[in-house]
Each structure stands twice: as structure tokens, then as C-alpha cells.
């Protein structure tokens, strides 16, 4: 089963934008994500509509992050990219005649609902600023290790 990576991919792009003071073209983003510029533009349009990015057409144009990292949550990005399905697990039939299947459906429904509540709570409480800080910390550790290796 194929997973939906829109959220992950757009968070990746937004963090690059947050840490590099430049405009990114759809071609550059497409190369970064191993996709094509049309897919990038389609996905970025949701982020633009939400006010998280801005785009300029023409020479020197491209995409720029415009939102406040402290105020943008992963939940906000999740909604802006079209609310991809969180879990692929589901029931075969919604209203089965079989009593065993009803019991199975009920157990799965409860587990999925609880897992979704936990995930949504985490997405709502995590900001892009928190991810950027995690990146900065990891980057600093990486740079420190490279310096130590070189000496």
C-alpha cells in the first residue's frame, strides 16, 4: 500500500524555505522532492491559499515562506495540503450483517479514533518553529562533528 507523503514533503520544503533566505522555483522544489513542477504547484497552491507561502511569476519569481513559524502548526499544514488520509486501515463494510464483523469493526473503529485523536493533538501542538529548532540543533551537532573530524 502506498503512503501519502504530501504532509512530510511540504514540511520538508517549508523548513528549507525557513532556513534559506531565497525564493525557490517550482523546478527547484520538484528536484528536491523528486517529482515534477506541476505537482509542486498544485500542492503549494493550498499553502498559498492558507497564507503560508507567496509566489511570484516570471524571471526571478518562485515560492517564499510568508507565515510566522511560531504560529503555523503541523495541523495547519496538514489541512492546507488537503487533509490526506491519516490511516489506511478500515472496515470492509460499514453495516455488516455478520455479528463477528460488527465486533471487529467496533474494535477497529475505537482504536483508529483514539490513534487519530493522539495524532491530531500532536500535530496541533507542534509548530514549524519547533521543527526548525530541532533542525538547527541537529545541524549544529553535525557541524561540530565535522569540525572535530577535520582536526
Coordinates of C-alpha atoms in Angstrom, one line a residue:
X1 CA 0.0 0.0 0.0
X2 CA 1.3 3.4 -0.9
X3 CA 1.5 6.1 1.8
X4 CA 0.5 9.7 1.3
X5 CA 3.7 11.8 1.9
X6 CA 2.2 15.2 1.0
X7 CA 2.5 16.5 4.6
X8 CA 6.0 15.2 5.1
X9 CA 7.1 16.6 1.7
X10 CA 5.7 20.0 2.3
X11 CA 7.1 20.2 5.8
X12 CA 10.5 19.4 4.2
X13 CA 10.1 22.2 1.7
X14 CA 8.9 24.8 4.3
X15 CA 11.8 24.1 6.6
X16 CA 14.2 24.6 3.7
X17 CA 12.5 27.9 2.9
X18 CA 12.7 28.8 6.6
X19 CA 16.4 28.3 6.8
X20 CA 17.5 29.6 3.4
X21 CA 16.8 33.3 2.6
X22 CA 15.8 32.8 -1.1
X23 CA 13.0 32.2 -3.4
X24 CA 12.5 28.6 -4.6
X25 CA 11.2 27.9 -8.1
X26 CA 8.8 25.1 -8.7
X27 CA 11.6 23.3 -10.6
X28 CA 13.9 23.5 -7.6
X29 CA 11.3 22.2 -5.3
X30 CA 10.4 19.5 -7.8
X31 CA 14.0 18.4 -7.9
X32 CA 14.2 18.4 -4.1
X33 CA 11.2 16.2 -3.9
X34 CA 11.9 14.0 -7.0
X35 CA 8.6 15.0 -8.6
X36 CA 7.5 17.4 -11.3
X37 CA 6.8 21.1 -11.1
X38 CA 3.1 20.7 -11.9
X39 CA 2.7 18.5 -8.7
X40 CA 4.6 21.2 -6.8
X41 CA 2.4 24.0 -8.0
X42 CA -0.7 22.0 -7.2
X43 CA 0.3 21.2 -3.7
X44 CA 1.8 24.6 -3.0
X45 CA -1.4 26.3 -4.0
X46 CA -3.1 25.0 -0.8
X47 CA -0.2 26.5 1.2
X48 CA -0.6 29.8 -0.7
X49 CA -4.3 29.9 -0.1
X50 CA -3.7 29.4 3.6
X51 CA -1.3 32.3 3.6
X52 CA 1.9 30.3 4.4
X53 CA 3.7 30.9 1.2
X54 CA 3.7 33.6 -1.5
X55 CA 4.6 33.1 -5.2
X56 CA 5.8 35.4 -7.9
X57 CA 5.6 34.5 -11.6
X58 CA 8.3 35.2 -14.2
X59 CA 12.0 35.6 -14.1
X60 CA 13.3 35.8 -10.5
X61 CA 9.9 34.5 -9.3
X62 CA 9.1 31.5 -7.2
X63 CA 7.9 30.5 -3.8
X64 CA 8.7 32.2 -0.5
X65 CA 7.6 31.4 3.0
X66 CA 5.5 34.2 4.4
X67 CA 3.9 32.8 7.5
X68 CA 5.1 33.0 11.1
X69 CA 6.8 29.8 12.1
X70 CA 5.7 30.2 15.7
X71 CA 2.1 30.3 14.7
X72 CA 1.9 27.7 12.0
X73 CA 1.3 24.2 13.3
X74 CA 1.7 20.9 11.6
X75 CA -2.1 20.6 11.7
X76 CA -2.4 23.9 9.7
X77 CA -0.1 22.4 7.0
X78 CA -2.0 19.1 7.1
X79 CA -5.2 21.0 6.4
X80 CA -3.6 23.2 3.7
X81 CA -2.3 20.1 1.7
X82 CA -5.7 18.6 1.5
X83 CA -6.0 16.6 4.7
X84 CA -4.5 13.3 3.4
X85 CA -6.0 10.1 4.9
X86 CA -4.3 9.5 8.3
X87 CA -4.7 5.8 8.4
X88 CA -5.3 3.3 5.6
X89 CA -6.9 0.8 7.9
X90 CA -10.6 0.5 7.6
X91 CA -13.6 -1.8 7.7
X92 CA -14.6 -3.9 4.7
X93 CA -18.3 -2.9 5.1
X94 CA -19.8 -0.2 7.2
X95 CA -23.0 -2.0 8.1
X96 CA -22.3 -5.8 8.0
X97 CA -24.9 -8.4 8.7
X98 CA -22.3 -10.7 10.3
X99 CA -22.2 -10.2 14.1
X100 CA -18.5 -11.2 14.2
X101 CA -17.7 -8.5 11.6
X102 CA -19.6 -6.0 13.7
X103 CA -17.5 -6.7 16.7
X104 CA -14.3 -6.5 14.6
X105 CA -15.5 -3.2 13.1
X106 CA -16.2 -1.7 16.5
X107 CA -12.8 -2.7 17.9
X108 CA -11.0 -1.3 14.9
X109 CA -13.1 1.9 14.9
X110 CA -12.3 2.6 18.5
X111 CA -8.6 2.0 18.1
X112 CA -8.4 4.2 14.9
X113 CA -10.4 7.0 16.5
X114 CA -8.1 7.0 19.6
X115 CA -5.0 7.0 17.4
X116 CA -6.4 9.8 15.3
X117 CA -7.1 11.9 18.4
X118 CA -3.5 11.4 19.6
X119 CA -2.0 12.3 16.2
X120 CA -4.2 15.4 15.7
X121 CA -3.3 16.6 19.2
X122 CA 0.4 16.2 18.4
X123 CA 0.0 17.9 15.0
X124 CA -1.9 20.8 16.7
X125 CA 0.8 21.3 19.4
X126 CA 3.8 21.2 17.1
X127 CA 4.8 24.4 15.3
X128 CA 7.1 24.8 12.3
X129 CA 9.3 26.8 14.7
X130 CA 9.7 23.7 16.8
X131 CA 10.8 21.7 13.8
X132 CA 13.1 24.5 12.7
X133 CA 14.7 24.5 16.2
X134 CA 15.1 20.7 16.1
X135 CA 16.8 21.1 12.7
X136 CA 19.1 23.9 14.0
X137 CA 20.2 21.7 16.9
X138 CA 20.8 18.7 14.7
X139 CA 22.7 20.9 12.2
X140 CA 24.9 22.4 14.9
X141 CA 25.7 18.9 16.2
X142 CA 26.6 17.8 12.6
X143 CA 28.8 20.8 12.0
X144 CA 30.6 20.2 15.4
X145 CA 31.3 16.6 14.5
X146 CA 32.7 17.6 11.0
X147 CA 35.0 20.2 12.7
X148 CA 36.2 17.6 15.2
X149 CA 36.8 15.0 12.4
X150 CA 38.8 17.5 10.3
X151 CA 41.2 18.4 13.2

